[in-house]
Amino acid sequence: MPSFPLSRRTFLQSISAAAAAPLVPRFAWADNLTFAQDFLWGVAGSAGETESRANRGRSNWDVFIDNVGGSKDGTTNVRNTEFETRYLDEFKLLQAAGVKAFRFSFAWPRIQPETAGAPNARGMDHYDRMIDAMLEHGLEPIPTLFHWDMPLWAGDFLDRDVSRKMADYAEIMARLVGDRANTWLLFNEPGVIPIFGYGQGVFAPGYRSRRYMGAALHHVNLAHGRALAAIRANTHSGTRISSAFNIMPFEAPSGTAEDRQAASLVDALWNDAVPRPAYGLGYPELVQPLVEPYIQNGDMEAIAVKPDFFGLNFYSRSFVKADPESPLGITLVEPPAELARTEELPYDPDTYTKVLLKAHQDYGAPDIIATEFGFPVAEAAPKDGWVEDPLRIQYMQGYMRAAHAAYQQGVKLKGMIYWSSTDNWEWVLGLQKRFGLIHIDQPSLTRIPKRSLEYFGKCIRLNGVA
Ligand code: IFM
């Protein structure tokens, strides 16, 4: 029974528990691949990839994708999956499968569409209702404050002052949903922003400059620190806050000194240049010269906020060689032939175990939530209300086993979140890469469950790897 007096969160959860009870049979598997009782089982999505452009301000990604003439398949983010009006269809399927948590992001251009200052009432109301709906469907809301889509008026990360704007926005959102969200992610993959957006020019805002990459990196870190402080100051003491750090080891298969050196720099930039300063460990040595010109007094202290857990996104390793022409100094090479491939990246479970163990060692044995793992794979067309996707199930099982191996070796793994809930608009790759546990029919946008959703539900009931 819920305790009294009832908070809005407890009340909504109690309704959902009653509704879901008959759908969640108790399984007694005699399998030792199980996790601790309070393990968080979730799925994820983001506003920039699922919400349409309706009723919000123009974003950096709108401008970028329009300017480059659309994604690889010609699509843009005008419609996406219209998640903002269709989320109930999705929540019902997730609840029926037994999913426990939903990671999503706020669209900043919906909250402050045209300018700084007072939030837009319609945007606030949208997230208010959406979060209530999650709780009513038994889904623990896990907001991401910033998953790359930024209102145009806010400028970009070349401007130091963006951290102040970000902190104001963080405070607004913390006040709105702090009573219902216990676990927060500030940035999705903060390291990707300076590298892809300011160095390589392949993501918004599309700059291609090593100097810009250094400036953006430091200002991302500053914004990260200030936003975390703003959320901490405006939520209850039990709130846990971190970011979803994308960990992807870089290797140079050629083994030459030049290639290895180039791989080490990008490895430090990608994997360490945000979490290390956030944990008070400073910039990696190789990265220091890039950020040095932008560091002011007090910055490193403001950045060192010590997240409450480590959010870890993992897909695979990356294989590179030196390329003096590229601002990042590398170019991608083919992965070793023995690694199986998803439609996008290698399937790399052993590396998953290793990166979890490494984060455990590097950051003082923190609680870790696997904030993303997922696979775009070839799958059958929907038939009789389902999509058959056995390869995804096989890969999911492999990564969950790999994560469990790390857990057995002492990693404090507290949850696993699959990317993504539905197929969605995969940024510059468009709609062709289908990561979802739920199929999105085009053009109707009807949600159709995949067998992988059923499988994930089985794991959740087992509280382990089925
Ligand atoms: O779709 C992305 C997401 O936005 C960030 N992490 C990786 C996913 C799959 O590429």
XYZ file of C-alpha atoms and ligand atoms in Angstrom:
476
model
C 0.000 0.000 0.000
C 1.231 3.514 -0.689
C 2.159 5.582 2.342
C 0.184 8.709 3.307
C 0.003 11.579 2.627
C 0.190 10.641 -1.034
C 2.540 12.593 -3.290
C 1.488 13.048 -6.894
C 4.135 10.509 -7.895
C 3.034 7.848 -5.369
C -0.596 8.336 -6.256
C 0.017 7.886 -9.987
C 2.209 4.860 -9.362
C -0.395 3.224 -7.145
C -2.972 3.489 -9.937
C -0.565 1.940 -12.378
C 0.403 -0.899 -10.028
C -3.233 -1.851 -9.664
C -3.796 -1.730 -13.427
C -0.674 -3.690 -14.302
C -0.886 -6.399 -11.631
C -2.658 -9.086 -13.683
C -0.193 -8.587 -16.575
C 2.895 -9.336 -14.530
C 3.004 -13.000 -13.565
C 5.718 -13.976 -11.110
C 8.341 -16.201 -12.694
C 10.655 -18.322 -10.616
C 13.572 -18.940 -12.965
C 16.429 -20.959 -11.569
C 19.011 -18.935 -13.452
C 21.926 -17.172 -11.889
C 22.088 -14.327 -14.415
C 19.914 -12.084 -12.291
C 20.425 -8.595 -10.908
C 19.661 -6.898 -7.585
C 16.012 -6.381 -6.667
C 15.845 -2.643 -7.385
C 17.378 -2.992 -10.883
C 16.078 -0.345 -13.284
C 14.782 -1.780 -16.565
C 14.012 0.843 -19.145
C 13.823 1.985 -22.715
C 14.852 5.325 -24.180
C 14.102 7.931 -26.803
C 14.807 11.604 -27.348
C 12.741 14.620 -28.368
C 14.975 15.494 -31.329
C 14.446 12.034 -32.810
C 10.797 11.438 -31.988
C 8.891 14.699 -31.462
C 7.751 16.692 -34.492
C 8.527 20.369 -35.038
C 4.939 21.407 -34.201
C 4.425 23.967 -31.421
C 8.032 24.634 -30.651
C 10.748 27.135 -31.566
C 13.273 26.474 -34.297
C 16.257 24.417 -33.222
C 19.921 24.095 -34.212
C 19.096 20.684 -35.715
C 16.222 22.099 -37.832
C 18.636 24.587 -39.357
C 21.458 22.090 -39.776
C 19.414 19.353 -41.418
C 17.568 21.802 -43.679
C 20.859 23.353 -44.752
C 22.489 20.050 -45.637
C 19.384 19.015 -47.593
C 18.178 16.286 -45.222
C 19.591 13.086 -43.761
C 21.223 10.282 -45.711
C 17.808 9.020 -46.806
C 16.469 12.512 -47.552
C 14.259 12.687 -44.451
C 14.260 15.557 -41.945
C 12.927 15.928 -38.417
C 9.720 17.736 -39.445
C 7.505 14.869 -38.408
C 9.652 12.225 -36.726
C 7.339 9.789 -34.902
C 5.001 12.518 -33.585
C 5.739 11.206 -30.152
C 4.400 14.349 -28.507
C 0.850 13.403 -29.510
C 1.158 9.613 -29.809
C 3.041 8.683 -26.641
C 0.083 6.878 -25.080
C 0.114 4.222 -27.825
C 3.708 3.548 -26.929
C 3.278 3.601 -23.138
C 0.476 1.034 -23.386
C 2.717 -1.391 -25.268
C 5.584 -0.813 -22.841
C 3.358 -1.333 -19.829
C 1.941 -4.553 -21.267
C 5.495 -5.826 -21.806
C 6.420 -4.946 -18.215
C 8.960 -2.172 -18.917
C 9.697 -0.198 -15.742
C 11.358 3.047 -16.812
C 11.249 5.474 -19.696
C 14.194 7.660 -20.585
C 13.195 10.652 -22.708
C 14.402 14.199 -23.309
C 12.837 17.618 -23.046
C 12.931 19.714 -26.202
C 14.428 22.967 -24.969
C 12.878 24.799 -27.993
C 9.454 23.745 -26.677
C 10.130 25.224 -23.231
C 11.781 28.495 -24.249
C 10.876 28.766 -27.938
C 11.928 32.302 -28.800
C 13.923 33.733 -25.958
C 15.296 33.319 -22.453
C 13.054 33.934 -19.457
C 9.608 32.667 -18.596
C 8.837 29.216 -20.010
C 6.144 28.583 -22.572
C 2.968 27.357 -20.853
C 2.016 24.960 -23.630
C 5.459 23.353 -23.598
C 5.431 22.994 -19.816
C 1.953 21.525 -19.870
C 3.030 19.008 -22.492
C 5.815 17.537 -20.333
C 3.724 17.765 -17.202
C 1.025 15.586 -18.749
C 3.476 13.247 -20.434
C 5.226 12.492 -17.148
C 1.930 11.854 -15.396
C 1.064 9.460 -18.216
C 4.360 7.608 -17.720
C 3.647 7.129 -14.035
C 0.108 6.010 -14.794
C 1.594 3.345 -17.072
C 4.090 2.111 -14.495
C 7.043 3.842 -16.169
C 9.580 5.597 -14.002
C 10.363 8.891 -15.813
C 14.058 9.466 -16.497
C 14.407 12.889 -18.097
C 17.396 13.953 -20.148
C 17.728 17.711 -19.978
C 19.687 18.155 -23.197
C 19.813 15.630 -26.017
C 21.397 17.962 -28.597
C 18.400 20.044 -29.756
C 18.909 23.660 -28.810
C 16.700 26.709 -29.465
C 18.269 29.029 -32.018
C 18.139 32.040 -29.728
C 20.439 30.247 -27.242
C 23.348 30.355 -29.726
C 25.940 27.615 -29.498
C 28.784 26.255 -27.399
C 31.339 28.673 -28.779
C 29.748 31.128 -26.394
C 30.712 30.669 -22.744
C 27.472 32.256 -21.671
C 25.502 29.284 -22.955
C 26.160 27.654 -19.576
C 24.061 30.341 -17.834
C 21.198 29.840 -20.278
C 21.430 26.104 -19.756
C 21.349 26.510 -15.971
C 18.160 28.645 -16.182
C 16.510 26.042 -18.358
C 17.651 23.284 -15.953
C 16.081 25.124 -13.030
C 12.770 25.492 -14.883
C 12.616 21.784 -15.625
C 13.714 20.737 -12.133
C 10.904 22.808 -10.635
C 8.380 21.343 -13.043
C 9.121 17.647 -12.641
C 11.428 17.355 -9.635
C 8.562 15.913 -7.592
C 8.165 12.998 -10.024
C 11.637 12.282 -11.446
C 14.191 10.691 -9.127
C 16.834 9.898 -11.731
C 18.045 12.598 -14.143
C 20.428 12.744 -17.037
C 21.765 16.171 -17.887
C 23.379 15.708 -21.272
C 23.124 12.893 -23.696
C 26.638 11.987 -24.836
C 28.160 15.388 -24.070
C 31.483 14.481 -25.688
C 29.814 13.907 -29.049
C 28.729 17.557 -29.272
C 32.168 19.205 -29.614
C 33.591 16.375 -31.706
C 30.826 15.911 -34.265
C 29.249 19.362 -34.107
C 32.305 21.631 -33.891
C 35.265 19.477 -34.978
C 34.078 17.167 -37.741
C 31.058 19.261 -38.784
C 28.800 16.239 -39.224
C 26.250 17.214 -36.549
C 24.607 20.560 -35.720
C 25.808 23.274 -35.791
C 28.214 21.907 -38.444
C 31.509 23.658 -37.676
C 34.692 22.012 -38.854
C 37.519 23.354 -36.748
C 39.887 21.977 -34.142
C 39.916 25.327 -32.352
C 36.123 25.452 -32.181
C 36.091 21.882 -30.892
C 38.277 22.895 -27.934
C 36.105 25.910 -27.110
C 32.897 23.909 -27.388
C 34.292 21.112 -25.245
C 35.130 23.435 -22.391
C 31.783 25.246 -22.619
C 29.894 21.954 -22.721
C 31.676 21.042 -19.498
C 30.833 24.367 -17.915
C 27.184 24.057 -18.953
C 27.194 20.513 -17.608
C 28.482 21.660 -14.223
C 26.107 24.596 -13.912
C 23.056 22.631 -15.049
C 23.802 19.859 -12.575
C 24.111 22.378 -9.768
C 20.794 23.962 -10.796
C 18.989 20.630 -10.741
C 20.544 19.654 -7.423
C 19.456 22.935 -5.886
C 15.857 22.524 -7.052
C 15.095 18.861 -6.401
C 14.786 16.696 -3.302
C 17.856 15.190 -1.690
C 17.145 11.666 -2.959
C 17.426 12.772 -6.590
C 20.320 11.151 -8.476
C 21.817 13.090 -11.366
C 24.386 12.235 -14.015
C 24.768 12.273 -17.790
C 24.690 9.564 -20.416
C 28.397 9.318 -21.298
C 29.062 7.527 -24.545
C 32.019 5.192 -24.041
C 33.639 3.924 -27.226
C 37.278 2.791 -27.124
C 39.262 3.838 -30.209
C 41.800 1.441 -31.655
C 44.261 1.627 -34.530
C 44.356 -1.850 -36.134
C 47.451 -0.972 -38.205
C 49.486 -0.671 -35.004
C 51.759 2.045 -36.456
C 52.974 4.700 -34.021
C 51.264 7.451 -36.023
C 47.894 5.678 -36.050
C 48.120 4.719 -32.395
C 48.896 8.289 -31.399
C 45.955 9.619 -33.394
C 43.671 6.993 -31.835
C 44.857 7.927 -28.308
C 43.948 11.576 -28.747
C 40.470 10.876 -30.022
C 40.008 8.214 -27.340
C 40.825 10.764 -24.630
C 38.539 13.332 -26.231
C 35.618 11.009 -26.735
C 35.768 8.937 -23.559
C 37.408 11.027 -20.868
C 37.169 14.736 -21.668
C 33.764 15.205 -20.032
C 33.457 12.607 -17.252
C 36.985 13.135 -15.870
C 36.548 16.874 -15.220
C 33.021 16.224 -13.918
C 34.451 13.787 -11.350
C 37.114 16.330 -10.364
C 39.948 14.514 -12.162
C 40.740 17.341 -14.607
C 41.177 17.193 -18.362
C 43.176 14.327 -19.825
C 46.734 15.448 -20.605
C 46.306 15.019 -24.361
C 43.197 17.209 -24.347
C 44.537 20.005 -22.127
C 46.139 22.075 -24.957
C 42.822 22.191 -26.806
C 40.848 23.640 -23.888
C 43.571 25.685 -22.171
C 42.760 29.011 -23.916
C 39.155 28.916 -22.673
C 39.590 28.008 -18.994
C 38.913 30.846 -16.558
C 39.334 31.056 -12.783
C 36.845 28.857 -10.950
C 35.782 26.906 -14.037
C 37.285 23.580 -13.041
C 35.589 23.792 -9.622
C 32.227 24.611 -11.242
C 32.680 21.643 -13.572
C 33.692 19.145 -10.855
C 30.160 18.391 -9.690
C 30.703 14.654 -8.995
C 27.692 13.007 -10.621
C 25.592 10.770 -8.366
C 26.070 7.777 -10.670
C 27.768 7.051 -13.983
C 25.409 6.890 -16.975
C 27.097 4.727 -19.588
C 26.032 4.411 -23.234
C 27.831 1.663 -25.094
C 27.554 0.388 -28.650
C 30.998 -0.789 -29.763
C 34.651 0.032 -30.301
C 35.735 2.287 -33.154
C 38.632 1.554 -35.537
C 40.683 4.402 -36.968
C 43.878 5.519 -38.652
C 45.658 8.884 -38.665
C 44.375 11.486 -41.101
C 46.090 14.867 -40.927
C 43.389 16.390 -43.163
C 40.628 15.874 -40.587
C 40.241 18.315 -37.660
C 40.102 15.328 -35.361
C 43.219 13.771 -36.878
C 41.644 10.428 -37.713
C 39.525 8.632 -40.247
C 37.502 5.457 -39.740
C 38.734 2.109 -41.038
C 36.921 -1.216 -41.396
C 36.502 -3.170 -38.146
C 38.345 -6.511 -37.934
C 36.567 -9.139 -40.020
C 35.941 -11.443 -37.041
C 33.533 -8.943 -35.422
C 29.898 -9.427 -36.421
C 28.208 -6.262 -37.647
C 24.827 -4.756 -36.882
C 23.579 -2.536 -39.707
C 25.678 0.261 -38.295
C 28.343 -0.843 -35.839
C 30.251 -3.943 -34.792
C 28.675 -6.285 -32.272
C 31.204 -6.152 -29.454
C 30.051 -7.740 -26.175
C 33.504 -8.428 -24.693
C 34.354 -4.752 -24.961
C 31.127 -3.965 -23.103
C 32.304 -5.953 -20.092
C 35.660 -4.177 -20.266
C 34.285 -0.633 -20.443
C 32.009 -1.291 -17.477
C 34.957 -2.582 -15.462
C 37.048 0.401 -16.540
C 34.411 2.957 -15.516
C 34.201 1.139 -12.164
C 37.956 1.527 -11.688
C 38.409 5.016 -13.140
C 35.602 6.727 -11.242
C 35.864 5.197 -7.772
C 33.375 2.342 -8.045
C 30.322 4.487 -8.794
C 26.800 3.194 -9.262
C 26.481 2.675 -13.012
C 23.330 2.750 -15.102
C 23.699 1.433 -18.643
C 21.792 4.360 -20.115
C 21.905 3.019 -23.702
C 22.621 -0.192 -25.549
C 20.878 -1.041 -28.785
C 21.035 -2.488 -32.263
C 19.875 -1.482 -35.723
C 19.332 -4.771 -37.541
C 17.541 -6.119 -40.588
C 14.069 -7.330 -39.626
C 10.926 -8.695 -41.223
C 7.936 -6.546 -42.225
C 5.111 -6.542 -39.650
C 2.810 -9.546 -39.829
C -0.253 -10.276 -37.686
C 0.492 -7.390 -35.358
C 4.131 -8.296 -34.674
C 7.602 -7.827 -36.125
C 9.983 -10.801 -35.966
C 13.525 -9.603 -35.129
C 15.508 -12.620 -33.849
C 18.890 -11.048 -34.536
C 18.141 -8.119 -32.215
C 17.135 -10.572 -29.489
C 20.390 -12.460 -29.940
C 22.429 -9.253 -29.704
C 20.472 -7.989 -26.708
C 21.075 -11.222 -24.900
C 24.804 -10.991 -25.710
C 25.137 -7.460 -24.314
C 23.076 -8.203 -21.233
C 25.229 -11.243 -20.526
C 28.315 -9.075 -21.007
C 26.946 -6.483 -18.583
C 26.093 -9.228 -16.127
C 29.675 -10.518 -16.321
C 30.855 -7.077 -15.197
C 28.219 -7.050 -12.452
C 29.487 -10.402 -11.188
C 32.977 -8.911 -10.995
C 31.806 -6.157 -8.675
C 30.581 -3.412 -11.007
C 27.678 -1.660 -9.277
C 25.344 -1.943 -12.227
C 21.975 -0.499 -11.231
C 20.003 -0.671 -14.444
C 19.905 -1.224 -18.193
C 18.080 0.977 -20.650
C 17.562 -0.200 -24.203
C 17.953 2.274 -27.085
C 15.374 2.756 -28.288
C 11.738 2.392 -27.433
C 10.623 2.858 -31.048
C 12.341 3.165 -34.385
C 13.052 6.834 -34.831
C 14.837 9.503 -36.810
C 18.505 8.668 -36.364
C 19.847 12.174 -36.962
C 21.960 12.363 -40.143
C 21.184 8.712 -40.921
C 17.451 9.388 -41.164
C 14.802 6.719 -40.781
C 16.603 3.701 -42.217
C 18.385 2.585 -39.059
C 15.804 0.866 -36.933
C 16.899 0.440 -33.325
C 13.428 0.147 -31.774
C 11.661 -2.522 -29.753
C 8.532 -1.072 -31.330
C 8.175 -0.670 -35.089
C 6.907 2.612 -36.516
C 4.844 2.065 -39.606
C 5.361 4.706 -42.335
C 3.493 6.857 -43.138
C 0.717 6.005 -40.631
C 3.107 6.118 -37.627
C 1.199 3.217 -36.057
C 3.187 1.503 -33.302
C 3.664 -2.276 -33.770
C 5.522 -4.364 -31.165
C 8.557 -6.417 -32.090
C 9.418 -9.790 -30.576
C 12.422 -8.104 -28.975
C 10.023 -6.115 -26.790
C 8.447 -9.369 -25.674
C 11.927 -10.748 -24.962
C 12.937 -7.663 -22.968
C 9.737 -8.062 -20.924
C 10.761 -11.637 -20.164
C 14.142 -10.405 -18.887
C 12.404 -7.828 -16.728
C 10.122 -10.407 -15.140
C 13.146 -12.591 -14.493
C 15.118 -9.543 -13.353
C 18.002 -10.963 -15.321
C 19.108 -12.260 -18.682
C 16.551 -14.645 -20.196
O 20.145 7.652 -31.684
C 21.330 7.803 -30.970
C 21.091 8.647 -29.741
O 20.602 9.898 -30.053
C 22.371 8.820 -28.959
N 23.041 7.568 -28.729
C 23.229 6.701 -29.870
C 21.899 6.464 -30.538
C 22.046 5.470 -31.682
O 22.965 5.899 -32.614
